[in-house]
């Protein structure tokens, strides 16, 4: 199995247990059987301070999930097998190999890839990945290969259609030409220039005159324009002011990030539903805000141009470029969602600084924003994924909005 990943990215689990809270943890039928045979329910706790032992089955079948289960979560949203010391009781009591593959896999996600091998993506929802802590992935290639093979054997993920935009097929060589062009554009020294160049290229590819072409002609067009725009003398590009509709759609995107953050921070119930409603109104400018969330505080706050922030933003986008073609969304959709995620991260960073009385968002603010926005990676199928693509807007708008966020 050919596997691509960024060898310079870093990761070492810091046992912060962020991934054990607020996530659904999927368990296969085989794993449930093994864990039941090992009487895993002994290590379950109904709340953080309850005695060990489950009051009901710790594994809940997913409706129409063909044997798939999830681990029952506590009222505060954390995994029932999480100890008070932030450790996994299955790992402690039964050994690392008995942990569900979903848990062993995190923060990595395997995207099957089309024509260019599978891609292993490290989720920025893990603070260690976002902070660049631990050994380089290039030095963990053997373990990562093993994990990817286990995942493939268990779940056999199938690549979806390779499309430039929904219903507009693209040849693998054209997808690779586009990726090569985007890599070169991201290599531009100045981030805003890089974003403007990407926006103009994606805008051109999204025009009707390119989309309406027959599949082979469209692929040819993508190859030709990608090599021209990434060439030694690329046409000058300037960021454009994002349109009103695109800015309105982005409010829906921002609300989704805030909603996931709220669900992670507070236990489900009526209080949470009320806070979500208030957040929805606030994100659309119809309510002054709630504790810790006042989007207006971002006004007048700029993002530092610190080299580490630039590297973090470029790294996030670079990873999205590499993962395009995995069939989750069209290439245009995948890139638009990634740009909107970074924009949401920067907006949260600016808000955090503003609430703190600062006029500049620092590296730590941006990291916190990126970690929160990366939680959207969970919403990668069904209606939620389609809504995110809609809220992200067209890819050129998403990159223009992101460039504007950096002002
Ligand atoms: S979020 Fe990352 S660092 Fe924290 S426990 Fe999970 S894998 Fe480890």
PDB file of C-alpha atoms in Angstrom, residues 72-238:
ATOM      1  CA  UNK A  72     -21.153   5.082  25.680  1.00  0.00           C
ATOM      2  CA  UNK A  73     -20.170   8.548  26.838  1.00  0.00           C
ATOM      3  CA  UNK A  74     -20.679  10.080  30.263  1.00  0.00           C
ATOM      4  CA  UNK A  75     -23.045  12.982  30.889  1.00  0.00           C
ATOM      5  CA  UNK A  76     -20.079  15.369  30.461  1.00  0.00           C
ATOM      6  CA  UNK A  77     -19.347  13.900  27.010  1.00  0.00           C
ATOM      7  CA  UNK A  78     -16.160  12.040  27.948  1.00  0.00           C
ATOM      8  CA  UNK A  79     -15.444   8.385  27.178  1.00  0.00           C
ATOM      9  CA  UNK A  80     -16.617   6.080  29.988  1.00  0.00           C
ATOM     10  CA  UNK A  81     -13.215   4.348  30.048  1.00  0.00           C
ATOM     11  CA  UNK A  82     -11.296   7.578  30.817  1.00  0.00           C
ATOM     12  CA  UNK A  83      -9.675   7.551  34.269  1.00  0.00           C
ATOM     13  CA  UNK A  84      -9.476  10.531  36.631  1.00  0.00           C
ATOM     14  CA  UNK A  85      -5.787  10.767  35.651  1.00  0.00           C
ATOM     15  CA  UNK A  86      -6.693  11.182  31.952  1.00  0.00           C
ATOM     16  CA  UNK A  87      -5.650   7.647  31.129  1.00  0.00           C
ATOM     17  CA  UNK A  88      -7.473   5.010  29.129  1.00  0.00           C
ATOM     18  CA  UNK A  89      -8.506   2.171  31.474  1.00  0.00           C
ATOM     19  CA  UNK A  90      -8.663  -0.289  28.555  1.00  0.00           C
ATOM     20  CA  UNK A  91      -5.046   0.542  27.734  1.00  0.00           C
ATOM     21  CA  UNK A  92      -3.971   0.353  31.402  1.00  0.00           C
ATOM     22  CA  UNK A  93      -5.809  -2.845  32.275  1.00  0.00           C
ATOM     23  CA  UNK A  94      -5.831  -4.833  29.030  1.00  0.00           C
ATOM     24  CA  UNK A  95      -2.895  -3.408  27.070  1.00  0.00           C
ATOM     25  CA  UNK A  96      -2.531  -0.966  24.160  1.00  0.00           C
ATOM     26  CA  UNK A  97      -3.521  -3.566  21.554  1.00  0.00           C
ATOM     27  CA  UNK A  98      -6.956  -3.998  23.143  1.00  0.00           C
ATOM     28  CA  UNK A  99      -7.777  -0.370  22.635  1.00  0.00           C
ATOM     29  CA  UNK A 100     -10.247   0.179  19.771  1.00  0.00           C
ATOM     30  CA  UNK A 101      -8.480   0.916  16.488  1.00  0.00           C
ATOM     31  CA  UNK A 102     -10.263   4.300  16.349  1.00  0.00           C
ATOM     32  CA  UNK A 103      -8.390   5.339  19.513  1.00  0.00           C
ATOM     33  CA  UNK A 104      -5.037   3.913  18.356  1.00  0.00           C
ATOM     34  CA  UNK A 105      -5.458   5.683  15.026  1.00  0.00           C
ATOM     35  CA  UNK A 106      -6.122   9.172  16.384  1.00  0.00           C
ATOM     36  CA  UNK A 107      -4.913  11.817  15.426  1.00  0.00           C
ATOM     37  CA  UNK A 108      -4.395  10.179  12.039  1.00  0.00           C
ATOM     38  CA  UNK A 109      -7.024   9.830   9.355  1.00  0.00           C
ATOM     39  CA  UNK A 110      -6.529   7.645   6.298  1.00  0.00           C
ATOM     40  CA  UNK A 111      -7.825   9.143   3.057  1.00  0.00           C
ATOM     41  CA  UNK A 112      -7.904   6.464   0.369  1.00  0.00           C
ATOM     42  CA  UNK A 113      -6.651   8.781  -2.422  1.00  0.00           C
ATOM     43  CA  UNK A 114      -7.342   8.460  -6.109  1.00  0.00           C
ATOM     44  CA  UNK A 115      -4.509   7.671  -8.478  1.00  0.00           C
ATOM     45  CA  UNK A 116      -1.793   8.839  -6.104  1.00  0.00           C
ATOM     46  CA  UNK A 117      -1.932   6.386  -3.208  1.00  0.00           C
ATOM     47  CA  UNK A 118      -3.504   6.798   0.208  1.00  0.00           C
ATOM     48  CA  UNK A 119      -2.798   9.875   2.310  1.00  0.00           C
ATOM     49  CA  UNK A 120      -2.370   9.858   6.070  1.00  0.00           C
ATOM     50  CA  UNK A 121      -3.547  13.142   7.533  1.00  0.00           C
ATOM     51  CA  UNK A 122      -2.680  14.229  11.089  1.00  0.00           C
ATOM     52  CA  UNK A 123      -5.650  16.077  12.579  1.00  0.00           C
ATOM     53  CA  UNK A 124      -4.913  19.514  14.026  1.00  0.00           C
ATOM     54  CA  UNK A 125      -7.660  18.771  16.576  1.00  0.00           C
ATOM     55  CA  UNK A 126      -4.800  17.134  18.501  1.00  0.00           C
ATOM     56  CA  UNK A 127      -2.824  19.835  20.361  1.00  0.00           C
ATOM     57  CA  UNK A 128       0.426  17.886  19.913  1.00  0.00           C
ATOM     58  CA  UNK A 129       0.064  18.047  16.101  1.00  0.00           C
ATOM     59  CA  UNK A 130      -0.840  21.738  16.114  1.00  0.00           C
ATOM     60  CA  UNK A 131       2.042  22.592  18.450  1.00  0.00           C
ATOM     61  CA  UNK A 132       4.472  20.431  16.461  1.00  0.00           C
ATOM     62  CA  UNK A 133       5.563  18.386  19.480  1.00  0.00           C
ATOM     63  CA  UNK A 134       7.283  15.004  19.419  1.00  0.00           C
ATOM     64  CA  UNK A 135       9.355  13.162  16.825  1.00  0.00           C
ATOM     65  CA  UNK A 136       8.898  13.741  13.104  1.00  0.00           C
ATOM     66  CA  UNK A 137       6.416  11.501  11.303  1.00  0.00           C
ATOM     67  CA  UNK A 138       9.235  10.534   8.961  1.00  0.00           C
ATOM     68  CA  UNK A 139      10.834   8.799  11.962  1.00  0.00           C
ATOM     69  CA  UNK A 140       7.574   6.993  12.773  1.00  0.00           C
ATOM     70  CA  UNK A 141       6.998   5.656   9.259  1.00  0.00           C
ATOM     71  CA  UNK A 142       6.985   1.995  10.298  1.00  0.00           C
ATOM     72  CA  UNK A 143       4.325   2.406  13.019  1.00  0.00           C
ATOM     73  CA  UNK A 144       2.245   4.684  10.790  1.00  0.00           C
ATOM     74  CA  UNK A 145       2.370   2.157   7.955  1.00  0.00           C
ATOM     75  CA  UNK A 146       1.224  -0.576  10.347  1.00  0.00           C
ATOM     76  CA  UNK A 147      -1.647   1.568  11.634  1.00  0.00           C
ATOM     77  CA  UNK A 148      -2.740   2.471   8.107  1.00  0.00           C
ATOM     78  CA  UNK A 149      -2.701  -1.207   7.072  1.00  0.00           C
ATOM     79  CA  UNK A 150      -4.758  -2.173  10.153  1.00  0.00           C
ATOM     80  CA  UNK A 151      -7.256   0.551   9.331  1.00  0.00           C
ATOM     81  CA  UNK A 152      -7.483  -0.507   5.716  1.00  0.00           C
ATOM     82  CA  UNK A 153      -7.961  -4.159   6.655  1.00  0.00           C
ATOM     83  CA  UNK A 154     -10.691  -3.338   9.171  1.00  0.00           C
ATOM     84  CA  UNK A 155     -12.587  -0.603   7.331  1.00  0.00           C
ATOM     85  CA  UNK A 156     -11.532  -0.977   3.663  1.00  0.00           C
ATOM     86  CA  UNK A 157     -12.210   2.705   2.898  1.00  0.00           C
ATOM     87  CA  UNK A 158     -13.157   3.173  -0.727  1.00  0.00           C
ATOM     88  CA  UNK A 159     -12.114   6.266  -2.674  1.00  0.00           C
ATOM     89  CA  UNK A 160     -15.073   8.277  -3.944  1.00  0.00           C
ATOM     90  CA  UNK A 161     -15.194   9.840  -7.390  1.00  0.00           C
ATOM     91  CA  UNK A 162     -12.367  12.203  -8.294  1.00  0.00           C
ATOM     92  CA  UNK A 163     -14.091  15.480  -9.094  1.00  0.00           C
ATOM     93  CA  UNK A 164     -13.043  19.084  -9.577  1.00  0.00           C
ATOM     94  CA  UNK A 165     -16.514  20.255  -8.509  1.00  0.00           C
ATOM     95  CA  UNK A 166     -19.587  18.108  -7.752  1.00  0.00           C
ATOM     96  CA  UNK A 167     -20.424  16.043 -10.853  1.00  0.00           C
ATOM     97  CA  UNK A 168     -17.347  17.340 -12.785  1.00  0.00           C
ATOM     98  CA  UNK A 169     -14.860  14.474 -13.083  1.00  0.00           C
ATOM     99  CA  UNK A 170     -11.103  15.019 -13.180  1.00  0.00           C
ATOM    100  CA  UNK A 171      -8.317  12.703 -14.348  1.00  0.00           C
ATOM    101  CA  UNK A 172      -5.739  11.712 -11.647  1.00  0.00           C
ATOM    102  CA  UNK A 173      -2.956  13.420 -13.666  1.00  0.00           C
ATOM    103  CA  UNK A 174      -4.943  16.672 -13.676  1.00  0.00           C
ATOM    104  CA  UNK A 175      -5.545  16.417  -9.915  1.00  0.00           C
ATOM    105  CA  UNK A 176      -1.805  15.963  -9.417  1.00  0.00           C
ATOM    106  CA  UNK A 177      -1.045  18.952 -11.692  1.00  0.00           C
ATOM    107  CA  UNK A 178      -3.408  21.063  -9.601  1.00  0.00           C
ATOM    108  CA  UNK A 179      -1.790  19.855  -6.360  1.00  0.00           C
ATOM    109  CA  UNK A 180       1.668  20.661  -7.747  1.00  0.00           C
ATOM    110  CA  UNK A 181       0.535  24.178  -8.657  1.00  0.00           C
ATOM    111  CA  UNK A 182      -1.010  24.760  -5.230  1.00  0.00           C
ATOM    112  CA  UNK A 183       2.156  23.513  -3.477  1.00  0.00           C
ATOM    113  CA  UNK A 184       4.194  25.972  -5.506  1.00  0.00           C
ATOM    114  CA  UNK A 185       1.778  28.836  -4.717  1.00  0.00           C
ATOM    115  CA  UNK A 186       1.861  28.003  -1.003  1.00  0.00           C
ATOM    116  CA  UNK A 187       5.658  28.264  -1.238  1.00  0.00           C
ATOM    117  CA  UNK A 188       5.259  32.001  -1.953  1.00  0.00           C
ATOM    118  CA  UNK A 189       7.103  33.938   0.773  1.00  0.00           C
ATOM    119  CA  UNK A 190       4.225  36.226   1.565  1.00  0.00           C
ATOM    120  CA  UNK A 191       1.162  34.390   2.833  1.00  0.00           C
ATOM    121  CA  UNK A 192      -1.417  36.855   1.530  1.00  0.00           C
ATOM    122  CA  UNK A 193       0.105  36.742  -1.941  1.00  0.00           C
ATOM    123  CA  UNK A 194       0.005  32.931  -1.814  1.00  0.00           C
ATOM    124  CA  UNK A 195      -3.686  33.005  -0.816  1.00  0.00           C
ATOM    125  CA  UNK A 196      -4.541  35.495  -3.555  1.00  0.00           C
ATOM    126  CA  UNK A 197      -2.795  33.377  -6.196  1.00  0.00           C
ATOM    127  CA  UNK A 198      -4.654  30.256  -5.065  1.00  0.00           C
ATOM    128  CA  UNK A 199      -7.961  32.174  -5.022  1.00  0.00           C
ATOM    129  CA  UNK A 200      -7.487  33.409  -8.601  1.00  0.00           C
ATOM    130  CA  UNK A 201      -6.530  29.961  -9.882  1.00  0.00           C
ATOM    131  CA  UNK A 202      -9.422  28.173  -8.167  1.00  0.00           C
ATOM    132  CA  UNK A 203     -11.774  30.948  -9.310  1.00  0.00           C
ATOM    133  CA  UNK A 204     -10.671  30.379 -12.889  1.00  0.00           C
ATOM    134  CA  UNK A 205     -11.168  26.617 -12.625  1.00  0.00           C
ATOM    135  CA  UNK A 206     -14.609  27.141 -11.091  1.00  0.00           C
ATOM    136  CA  UNK A 207     -15.870  29.209 -14.008  1.00  0.00           C
ATOM    137  CA  UNK A 208     -18.640  27.783 -16.157  1.00  0.00           C
ATOM    138  CA  UNK A 209     -16.405  27.799 -19.231  1.00  0.00           C
ATOM    139  CA  UNK A 210     -14.116  25.247 -17.494  1.00  0.00           C
ATOM    140  CA  UNK A 211     -16.807  23.255 -15.707  1.00  0.00           C
ATOM    141  CA  UNK A 212     -18.971  22.736 -18.793  1.00  0.00           C
ATOM    142  CA  UNK A 213     -16.116  21.139 -20.788  1.00  0.00           C
ATOM    143  CA  UNK A 214     -16.158  17.409 -21.523  1.00  0.00           C
ATOM    144  CA  UNK A 215     -14.264  15.442 -18.835  1.00  0.00           C
ATOM    145  CA  UNK A 216     -11.060  14.939 -20.875  1.00  0.00           C
ATOM    146  CA  UNK A 217     -11.008  18.567 -22.072  1.00  0.00           C
ATOM    147  CA  UNK A 218     -11.585  19.802 -18.509  1.00  0.00           C
ATOM    148  CA  UNK A 219      -8.658  17.732 -17.248  1.00  0.00           C
ATOM    149  CA  UNK A 220      -6.505  19.092 -20.055  1.00  0.00           C
ATOM    150  CA  UNK A 221      -7.547  22.630 -19.152  1.00  0.00           C
ATOM    151  CA  UNK A 222      -6.636  22.061 -15.481  1.00  0.00           C
ATOM    152  CA  UNK A 223      -3.177  20.707 -16.428  1.00  0.00           C
ATOM    153  CA  UNK A 224      -2.434  23.611 -18.799  1.00  0.00           C
ATOM    154  CA  UNK A 225      -3.666  26.442 -16.579  1.00  0.00           C
ATOM    155  CA  UNK A 226      -2.097  24.933 -13.443  1.00  0.00           C
ATOM    156  CA  UNK A 227       1.366  24.755 -15.002  1.00  0.00           C
ATOM    157  CA  UNK A 228       0.993  28.291 -16.429  1.00  0.00           C
ATOM    158  CA  UNK A 229      -0.186  29.852 -13.141  1.00  0.00           C
ATOM    159  CA  UNK A 230       2.489  28.052 -11.108  1.00  0.00           C
ATOM    160  CA  UNK A 231       5.175  28.825 -13.690  1.00  0.00           C
ATOM    161  CA  UNK A 232       8.281  30.969 -13.251  1.00  0.00           C
ATOM    162  CA  UNK A 233       6.457  34.157 -14.255  1.00  0.00           C
ATOM    163  CA  UNK A 234       2.975  33.677 -12.820  1.00  0.00           C
ATOM    164  CA  UNK A 235       0.394  36.370 -13.539  1.00  0.00           C
ATOM    165  CA  UNK A 236       0.127  38.894 -10.677  1.00  0.00           C
ATOM    166  CA  UNK A 237      -2.684  38.177  -8.264  1.00  0.00           C
ATOM    167  CA  UNK A 238      -4.473  40.457  -5.859  1.00  0.00           C
TER     168      UNK A 238
END
